[in-house]
Short mmCIF file of C-alpha atoms and ligand atoms in Angstrom, two decimals:
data_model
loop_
_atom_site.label_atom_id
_atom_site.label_comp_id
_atom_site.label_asym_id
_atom_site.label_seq_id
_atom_site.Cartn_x
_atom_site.Cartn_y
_atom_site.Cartn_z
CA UNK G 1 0.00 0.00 0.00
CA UNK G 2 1.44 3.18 -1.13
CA UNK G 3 1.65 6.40 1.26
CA UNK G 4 -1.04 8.24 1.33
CA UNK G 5 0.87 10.91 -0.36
CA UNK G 6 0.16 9.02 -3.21
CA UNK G 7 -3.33 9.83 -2.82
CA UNK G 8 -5.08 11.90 -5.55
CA UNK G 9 -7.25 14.69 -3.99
CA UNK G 10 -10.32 13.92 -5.17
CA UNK G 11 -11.95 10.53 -6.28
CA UNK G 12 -15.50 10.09 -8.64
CA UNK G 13 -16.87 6.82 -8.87
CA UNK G 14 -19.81 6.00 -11.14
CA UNK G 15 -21.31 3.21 -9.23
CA UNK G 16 -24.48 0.30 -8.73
CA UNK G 17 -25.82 -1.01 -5.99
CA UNK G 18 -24.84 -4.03 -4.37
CA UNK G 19 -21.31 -4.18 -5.81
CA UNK G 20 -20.97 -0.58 -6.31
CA UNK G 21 -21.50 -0.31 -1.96
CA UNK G 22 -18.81 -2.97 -1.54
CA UNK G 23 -16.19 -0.77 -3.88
CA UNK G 24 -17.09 2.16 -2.02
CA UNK G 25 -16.04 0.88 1.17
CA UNK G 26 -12.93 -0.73 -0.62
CA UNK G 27 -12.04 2.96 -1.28
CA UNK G 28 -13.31 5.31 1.78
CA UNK G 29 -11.13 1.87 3.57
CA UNK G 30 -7.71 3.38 0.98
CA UNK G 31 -8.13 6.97 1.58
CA UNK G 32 -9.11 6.73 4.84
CA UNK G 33 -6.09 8.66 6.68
CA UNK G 34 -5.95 11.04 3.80
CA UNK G 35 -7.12 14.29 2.75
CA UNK G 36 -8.93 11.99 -0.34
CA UNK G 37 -12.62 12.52 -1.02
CA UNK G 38 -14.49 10.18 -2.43
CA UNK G 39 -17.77 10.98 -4.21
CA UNK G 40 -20.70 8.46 -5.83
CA UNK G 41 -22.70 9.05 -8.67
CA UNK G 42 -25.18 6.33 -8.30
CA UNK G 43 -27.36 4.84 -10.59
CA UNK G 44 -31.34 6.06 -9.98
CA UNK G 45 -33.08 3.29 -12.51
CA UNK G 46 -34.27 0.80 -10.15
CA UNK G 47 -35.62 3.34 -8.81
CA UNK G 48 -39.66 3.06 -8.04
CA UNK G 49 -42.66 4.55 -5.99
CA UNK G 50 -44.15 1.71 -4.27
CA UNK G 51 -46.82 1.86 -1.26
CA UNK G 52 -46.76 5.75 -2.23
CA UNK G 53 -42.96 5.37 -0.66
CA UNK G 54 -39.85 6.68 -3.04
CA UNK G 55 -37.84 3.64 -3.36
CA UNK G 56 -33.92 3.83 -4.32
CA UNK G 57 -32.26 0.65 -3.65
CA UNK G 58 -28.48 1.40 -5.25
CA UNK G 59 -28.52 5.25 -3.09
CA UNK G 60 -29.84 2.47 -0.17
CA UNK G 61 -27.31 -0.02 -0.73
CA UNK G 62 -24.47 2.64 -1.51
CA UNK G 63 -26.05 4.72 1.93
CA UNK G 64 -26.60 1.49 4.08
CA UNK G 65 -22.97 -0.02 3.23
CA UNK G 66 -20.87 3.01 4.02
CA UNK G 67 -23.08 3.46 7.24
CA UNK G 68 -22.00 -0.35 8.02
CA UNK G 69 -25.81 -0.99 8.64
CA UNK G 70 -26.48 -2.79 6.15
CA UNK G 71 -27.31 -6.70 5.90
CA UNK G 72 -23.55 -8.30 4.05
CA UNK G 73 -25.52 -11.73 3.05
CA UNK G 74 -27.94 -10.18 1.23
CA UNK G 75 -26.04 -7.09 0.27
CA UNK G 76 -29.20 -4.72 -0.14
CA UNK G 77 -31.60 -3.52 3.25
CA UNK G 78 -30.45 -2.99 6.63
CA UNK G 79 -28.70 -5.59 9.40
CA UNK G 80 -31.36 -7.00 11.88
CA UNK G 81 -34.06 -5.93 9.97
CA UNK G 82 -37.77 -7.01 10.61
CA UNK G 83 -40.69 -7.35 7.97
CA UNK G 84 -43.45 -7.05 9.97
CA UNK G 85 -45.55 -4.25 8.04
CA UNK G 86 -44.72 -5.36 5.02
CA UNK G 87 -46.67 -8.80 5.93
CA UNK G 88 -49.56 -5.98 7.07
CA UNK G 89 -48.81 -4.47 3.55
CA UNK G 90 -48.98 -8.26 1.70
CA UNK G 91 -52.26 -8.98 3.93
CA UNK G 92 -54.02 -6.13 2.45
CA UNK G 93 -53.12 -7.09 -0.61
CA UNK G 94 -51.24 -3.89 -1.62
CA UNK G 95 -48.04 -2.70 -3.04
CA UNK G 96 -45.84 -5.68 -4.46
CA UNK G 97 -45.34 -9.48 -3.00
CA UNK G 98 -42.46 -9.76 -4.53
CA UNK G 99 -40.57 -6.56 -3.60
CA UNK G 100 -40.28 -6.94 0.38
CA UNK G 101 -39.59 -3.70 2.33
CA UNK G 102 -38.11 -4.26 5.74
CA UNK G 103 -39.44 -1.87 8.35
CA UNK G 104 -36.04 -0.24 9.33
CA UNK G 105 -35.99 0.03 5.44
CA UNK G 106 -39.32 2.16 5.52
CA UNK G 107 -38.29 4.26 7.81
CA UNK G 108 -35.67 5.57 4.57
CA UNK G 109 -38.33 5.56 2.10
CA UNK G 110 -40.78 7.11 4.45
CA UNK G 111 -38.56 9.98 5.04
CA UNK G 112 -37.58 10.11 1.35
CA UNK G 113 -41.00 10.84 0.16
CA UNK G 114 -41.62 13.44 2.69
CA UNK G 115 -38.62 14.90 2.22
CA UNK G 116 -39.05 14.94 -1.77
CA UNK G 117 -42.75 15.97 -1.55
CA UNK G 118 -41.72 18.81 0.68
CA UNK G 119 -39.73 20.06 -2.58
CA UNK G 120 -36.34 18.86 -2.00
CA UNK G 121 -34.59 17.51 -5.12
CA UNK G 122 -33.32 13.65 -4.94
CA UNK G 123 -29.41 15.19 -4.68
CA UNK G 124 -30.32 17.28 -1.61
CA UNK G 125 -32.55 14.50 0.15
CA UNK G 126 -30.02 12.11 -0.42
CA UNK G 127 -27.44 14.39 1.16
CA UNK G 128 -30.13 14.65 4.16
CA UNK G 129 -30.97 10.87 4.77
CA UNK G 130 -26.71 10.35 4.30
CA UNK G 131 -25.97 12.95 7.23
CA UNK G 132 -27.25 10.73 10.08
CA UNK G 133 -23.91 8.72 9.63
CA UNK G 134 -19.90 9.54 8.70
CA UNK G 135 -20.66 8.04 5.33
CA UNK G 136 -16.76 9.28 4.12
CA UNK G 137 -18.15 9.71 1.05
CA UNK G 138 -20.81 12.15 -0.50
CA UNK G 139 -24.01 10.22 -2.28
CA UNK G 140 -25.41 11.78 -5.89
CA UNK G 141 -27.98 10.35 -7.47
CA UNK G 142 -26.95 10.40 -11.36
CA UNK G 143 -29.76 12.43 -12.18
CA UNK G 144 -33.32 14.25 -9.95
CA UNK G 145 -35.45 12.34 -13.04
CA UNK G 146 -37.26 9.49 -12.28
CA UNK G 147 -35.93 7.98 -15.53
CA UNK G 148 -36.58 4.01 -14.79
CA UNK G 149 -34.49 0.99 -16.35
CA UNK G 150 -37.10 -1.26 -18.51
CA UNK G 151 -36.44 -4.52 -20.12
CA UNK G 152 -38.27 -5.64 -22.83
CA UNK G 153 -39.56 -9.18 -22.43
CA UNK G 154 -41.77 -9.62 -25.39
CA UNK G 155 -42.66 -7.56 -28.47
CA UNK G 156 -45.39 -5.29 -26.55
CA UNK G 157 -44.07 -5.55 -22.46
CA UNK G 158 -41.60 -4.23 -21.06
CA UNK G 159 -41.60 -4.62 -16.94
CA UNK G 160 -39.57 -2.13 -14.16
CA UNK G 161 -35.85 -3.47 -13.59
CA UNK G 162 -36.79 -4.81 -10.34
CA UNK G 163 -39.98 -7.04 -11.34
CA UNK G 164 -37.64 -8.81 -14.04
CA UNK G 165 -35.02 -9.12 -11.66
CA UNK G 166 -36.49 -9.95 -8.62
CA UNK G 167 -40.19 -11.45 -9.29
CA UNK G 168 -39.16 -13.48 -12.28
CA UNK G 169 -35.07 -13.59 -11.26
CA UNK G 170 -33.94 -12.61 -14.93
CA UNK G 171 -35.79 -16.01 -16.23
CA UNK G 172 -37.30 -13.78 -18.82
CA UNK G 173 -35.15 -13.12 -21.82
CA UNK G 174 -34.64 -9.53 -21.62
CA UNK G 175 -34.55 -8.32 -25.62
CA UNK G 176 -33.48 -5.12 -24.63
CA UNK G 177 -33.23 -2.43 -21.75
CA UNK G 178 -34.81 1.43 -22.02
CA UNK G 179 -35.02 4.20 -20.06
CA UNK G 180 -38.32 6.15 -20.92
CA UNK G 181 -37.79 9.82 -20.17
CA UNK G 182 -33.94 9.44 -20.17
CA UNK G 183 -33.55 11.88 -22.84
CA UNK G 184 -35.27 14.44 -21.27
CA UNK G 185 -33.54 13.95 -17.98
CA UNK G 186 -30.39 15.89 -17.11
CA UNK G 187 -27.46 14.86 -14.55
CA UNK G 188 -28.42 15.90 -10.82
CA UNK G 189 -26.86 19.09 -9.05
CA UNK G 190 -23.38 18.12 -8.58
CA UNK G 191 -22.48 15.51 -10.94
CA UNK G 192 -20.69 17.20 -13.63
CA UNK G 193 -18.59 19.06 -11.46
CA UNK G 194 -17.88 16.05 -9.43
CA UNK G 195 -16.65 14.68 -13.06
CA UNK G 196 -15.38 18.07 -14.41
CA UNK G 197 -12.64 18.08 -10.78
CA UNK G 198 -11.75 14.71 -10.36
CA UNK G 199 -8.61 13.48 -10.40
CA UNK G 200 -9.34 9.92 -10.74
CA UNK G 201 -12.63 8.30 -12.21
CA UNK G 202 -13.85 5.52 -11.35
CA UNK G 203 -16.35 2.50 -12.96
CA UNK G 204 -17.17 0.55 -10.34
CA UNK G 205 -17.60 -3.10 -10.55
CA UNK G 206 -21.28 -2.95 -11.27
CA UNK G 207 -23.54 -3.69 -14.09
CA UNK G 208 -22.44 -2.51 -17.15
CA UNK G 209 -25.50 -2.24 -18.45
CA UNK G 210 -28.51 -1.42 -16.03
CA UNK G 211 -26.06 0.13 -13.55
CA UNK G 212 -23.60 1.81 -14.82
CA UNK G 213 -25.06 1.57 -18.11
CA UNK G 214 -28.54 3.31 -16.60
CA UNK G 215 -26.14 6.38 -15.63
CA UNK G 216 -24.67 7.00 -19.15
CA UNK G 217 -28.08 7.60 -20.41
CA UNK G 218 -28.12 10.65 -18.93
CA UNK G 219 -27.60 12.95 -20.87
CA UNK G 220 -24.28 14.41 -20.46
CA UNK G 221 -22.57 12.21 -18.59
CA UNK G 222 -20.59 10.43 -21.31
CA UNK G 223 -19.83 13.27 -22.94
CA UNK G 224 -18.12 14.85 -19.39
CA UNK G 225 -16.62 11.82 -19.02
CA UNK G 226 -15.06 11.77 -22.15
CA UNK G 227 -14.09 15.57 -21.86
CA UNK G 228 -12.60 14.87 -18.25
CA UNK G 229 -9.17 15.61 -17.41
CA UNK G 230 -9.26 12.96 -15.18
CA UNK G 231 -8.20 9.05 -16.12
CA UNK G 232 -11.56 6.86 -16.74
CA UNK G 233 -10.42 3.45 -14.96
CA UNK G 234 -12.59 0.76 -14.46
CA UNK G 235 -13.18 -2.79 -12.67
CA UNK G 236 -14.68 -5.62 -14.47
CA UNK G 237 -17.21 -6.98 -13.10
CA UNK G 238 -16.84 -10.15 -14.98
CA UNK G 239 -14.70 -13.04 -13.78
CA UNK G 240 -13.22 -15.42 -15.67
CA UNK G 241 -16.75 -15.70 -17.94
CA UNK G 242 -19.10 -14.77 -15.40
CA UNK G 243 -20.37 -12.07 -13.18
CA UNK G 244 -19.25 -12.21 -9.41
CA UNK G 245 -23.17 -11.17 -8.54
CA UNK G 246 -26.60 -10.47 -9.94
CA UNK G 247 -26.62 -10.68 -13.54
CA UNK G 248 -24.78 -8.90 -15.46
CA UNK G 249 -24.41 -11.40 -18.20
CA UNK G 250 -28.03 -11.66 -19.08
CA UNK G 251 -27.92 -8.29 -19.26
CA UNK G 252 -24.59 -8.32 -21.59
CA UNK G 253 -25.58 -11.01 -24.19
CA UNK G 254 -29.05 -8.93 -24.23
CA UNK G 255 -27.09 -6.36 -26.01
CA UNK G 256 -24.87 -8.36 -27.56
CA UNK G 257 -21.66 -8.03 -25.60
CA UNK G 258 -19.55 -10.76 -24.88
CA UNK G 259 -19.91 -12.07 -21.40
CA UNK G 260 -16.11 -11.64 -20.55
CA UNK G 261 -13.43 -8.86 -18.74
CA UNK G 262 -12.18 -7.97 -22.19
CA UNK G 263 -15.97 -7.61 -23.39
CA UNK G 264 -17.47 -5.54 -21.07
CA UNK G 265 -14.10 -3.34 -21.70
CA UNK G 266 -14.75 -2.94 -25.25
CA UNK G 267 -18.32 -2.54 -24.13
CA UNK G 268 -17.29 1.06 -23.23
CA UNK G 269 -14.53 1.35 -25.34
CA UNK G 270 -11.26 2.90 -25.19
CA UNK G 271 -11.29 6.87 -24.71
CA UNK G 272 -8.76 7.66 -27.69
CA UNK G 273 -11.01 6.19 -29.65
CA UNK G 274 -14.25 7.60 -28.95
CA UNK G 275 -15.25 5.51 -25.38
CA UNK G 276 -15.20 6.23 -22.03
CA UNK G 277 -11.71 4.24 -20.45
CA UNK G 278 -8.25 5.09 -20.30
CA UNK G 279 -7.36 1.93 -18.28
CA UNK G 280 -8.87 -1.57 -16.82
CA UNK G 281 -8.53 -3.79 -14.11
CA UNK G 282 -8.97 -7.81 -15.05
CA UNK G 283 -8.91 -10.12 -12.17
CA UNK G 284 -5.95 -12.33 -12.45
CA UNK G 285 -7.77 -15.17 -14.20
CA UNK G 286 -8.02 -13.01 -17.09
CA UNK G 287 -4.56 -12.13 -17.39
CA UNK G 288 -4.64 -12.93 -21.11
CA UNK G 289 -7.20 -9.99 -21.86
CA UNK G 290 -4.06 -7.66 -20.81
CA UNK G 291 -2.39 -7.55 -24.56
CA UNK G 292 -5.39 -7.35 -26.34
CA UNK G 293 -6.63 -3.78 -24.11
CA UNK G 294 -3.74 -2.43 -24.13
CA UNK G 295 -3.42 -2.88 -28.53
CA UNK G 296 -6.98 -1.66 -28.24
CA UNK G 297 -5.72 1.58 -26.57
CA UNK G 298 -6.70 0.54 -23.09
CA UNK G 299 -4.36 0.38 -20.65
CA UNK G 300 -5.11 -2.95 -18.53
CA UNK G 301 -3.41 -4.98 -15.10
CA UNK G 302 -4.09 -7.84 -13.54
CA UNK G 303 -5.01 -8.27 -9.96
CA UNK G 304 -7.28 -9.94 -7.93
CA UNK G 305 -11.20 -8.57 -8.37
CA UNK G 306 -12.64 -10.64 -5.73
CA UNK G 307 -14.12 -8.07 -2.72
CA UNK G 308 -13.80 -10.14 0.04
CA UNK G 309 -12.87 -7.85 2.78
CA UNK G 310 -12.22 -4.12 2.38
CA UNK G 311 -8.73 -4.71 2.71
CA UNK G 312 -8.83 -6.43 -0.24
CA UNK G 313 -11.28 -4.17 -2.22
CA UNK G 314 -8.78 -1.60 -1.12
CA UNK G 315 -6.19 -3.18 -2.88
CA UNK G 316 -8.00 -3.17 -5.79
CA UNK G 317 -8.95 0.39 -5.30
CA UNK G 318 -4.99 1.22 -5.36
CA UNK G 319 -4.76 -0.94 -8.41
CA UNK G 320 -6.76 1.05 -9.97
CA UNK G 321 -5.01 4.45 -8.83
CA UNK G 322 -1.63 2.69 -9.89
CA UNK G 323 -3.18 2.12 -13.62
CA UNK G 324 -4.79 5.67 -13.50
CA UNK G 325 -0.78 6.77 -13.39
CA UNK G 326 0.24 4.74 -16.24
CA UNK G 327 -2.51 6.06 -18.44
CA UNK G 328 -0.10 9.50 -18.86
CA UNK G 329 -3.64 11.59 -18.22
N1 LIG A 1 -34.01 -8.03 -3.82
C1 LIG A 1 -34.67 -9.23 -3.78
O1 LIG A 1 -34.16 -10.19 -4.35
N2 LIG A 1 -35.86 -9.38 -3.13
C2 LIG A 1 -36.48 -8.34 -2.52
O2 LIG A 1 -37.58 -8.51 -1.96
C3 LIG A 1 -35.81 -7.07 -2.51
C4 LIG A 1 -36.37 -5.96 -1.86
C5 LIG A 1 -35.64 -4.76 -1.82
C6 LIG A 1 -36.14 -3.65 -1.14
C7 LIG A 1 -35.43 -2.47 -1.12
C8 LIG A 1 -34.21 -2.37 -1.78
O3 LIG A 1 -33.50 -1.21 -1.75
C9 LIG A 1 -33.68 -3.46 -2.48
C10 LIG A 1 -34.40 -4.67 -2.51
N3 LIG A 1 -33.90 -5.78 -3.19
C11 LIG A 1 -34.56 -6.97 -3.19
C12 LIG A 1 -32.58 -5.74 -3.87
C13 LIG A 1 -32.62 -5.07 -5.23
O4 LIG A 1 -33.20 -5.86 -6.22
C14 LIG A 1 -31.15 -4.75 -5.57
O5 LIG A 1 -30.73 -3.88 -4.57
C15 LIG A 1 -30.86 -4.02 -6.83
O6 LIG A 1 -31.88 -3.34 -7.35
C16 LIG A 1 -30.23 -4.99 -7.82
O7 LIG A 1 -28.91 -4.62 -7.96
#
């Protein structure tokens, strides 16, 4: 582990939910005897309003994680948690079966919609909810739009993110993904400068495609991304020829990118020509995909991926500093 001196000033992460939480911690866990920040533009398209309740499960999992309250099996809702009015909730027959709010989780969705209907944007509730704990990190949603993530399962349906993945568990062949309203949506308060003054940008480990894919559909953010002074390194979230969690290769061969380190790289391309990375982290199984990034203009290391313990998500965190000062940006 390099001194902290080594430290950029200020880190961006685009980041998911479940993995995205577990990369955040790997970082605020680096940086955490420096003068580093660390900010997280998270991804808002699983979003949904459910029991009249404002529900944001990759700002929860992101909030919950760096508050170390959340539940680690599961990786999304809080530790300890109780379900006792959702059963009221599934006993009235209201809201959805499938979907199951905890109670301590209500509590953040109940103060979310009051919060939001008392005409506070997403950026500045989040900021609210995340002061109750030293998150050592600051929370932005990617954009104040309630711009959802759709899949299309058939020629005329298309369900919410969540029912597909968590009522049917991604059994359904998702044709495509859309965000309705996306193009009419702009990037929160906050998230282009956080991009503009970086000095390091990070992809998270997430979804390429409904997480960190979701926030590139804002407009904009590609675009400042691509514009940034900062290096554009990211984490695959595919080992060896799978995902580590959830389902990220449905979602890949649903756009018809191949299910592997090197594929989700070219997914988003190399920066000098026209993408969004400068540089990107393989886990060691993958070694092989090294050559081929770096003749594709993207620089690329090896080194173990698997978040185990924040010491070792730190690790990869440095990794990814290390390749950010190859990259010559
Ligand atoms: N995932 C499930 O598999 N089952 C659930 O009932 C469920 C409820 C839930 C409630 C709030 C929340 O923030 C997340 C919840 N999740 C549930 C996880 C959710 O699908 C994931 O956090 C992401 O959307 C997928 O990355």
């Amino acid at each position: 582990m390099q001194p902290s001196s080594a430290l950029p000033a200020r880190i961006t992460m685009l980041s998911g939910g479940v993995g995205g939480s577990r990369f955040a911690q790997g970082v605020r866990h680096l940086i955490r005897r420096s003068a580093t920040s660390l900010t997280c533009i998270v991804n808002t398209g699983d979003d949904m309003w459910l029991n009249g309740l404002r529900v944001c499960p990759d700002l929860d999992s992101m909030m919950y994680g760096l508050a170390g309250v959340n539940d680690r099996d599961r990786g999304w809702g809080r530790a300890g948690e109780t379900e006792r009015v959702s059963a009221e909730l599934v006993a009235y027959g209201v809201g959805a079966d499938w979907f199951t709010l905890g109670d301590l989780d209500l509590g953040t969705h109940i103060a979310r919609a009051q919060l939001l209907r008392s005409g506070l944007g997403l950026a500045q509730v989040t900021r609210r909810l995340s002061e109750r704990w030293d998150l050592g990190a600051t929370l932005l949603p990617a954009t104040e739009h309630e711009v959802e993530t759709r899949v299309r399962v058939d020629e005329e349906t298309t369900l919410h993110f969540e029912e597909w993945w968590v009522r049917h568990r991604a059994a359904l062949p998702a044709r495509e993904f859309v965000h309705p309203g996306a193009a009419e949506a702009i990037p929160a308060p906050g998230v282009l400068e956080a991009i503009r003054d970086a000095d390091v940008i990070l992809l998270a480990p997430s979804n390429p495609i409904v997480s960190i894919g979701a926030i590139l559909q804002i407009p904009g953010i590609a675009d400042a991304l691509r514009e940034a002074s900062a290096p554009v390194i990211g984490l695959s979230p595919i080992l060896g020829d799978a995902p580590v969690l959830g389902m990220a290769a449905q979602c890949l061969r649903a756009v018809g990118a191949e299910v592997s380190a090197a594929g989700v790289a070219r997914h988003y391309g190399a920066r000098s020509y026209g993408g969004l990375l400068d540089g990107w982290l393989v886990d060691e199984q993958d070694a092989e995909a090294v050559a081929g990034l770096e003749d594709a203009g993207i620089a690329a290391a090896a080194v173990p991926l698997l978040m185990g313990t924040d010491d070792l998500t730190a690790d990869m965190a440095q990794a990814a500093l290390d390749l950010a000062g190859r990259t010559g940006r």
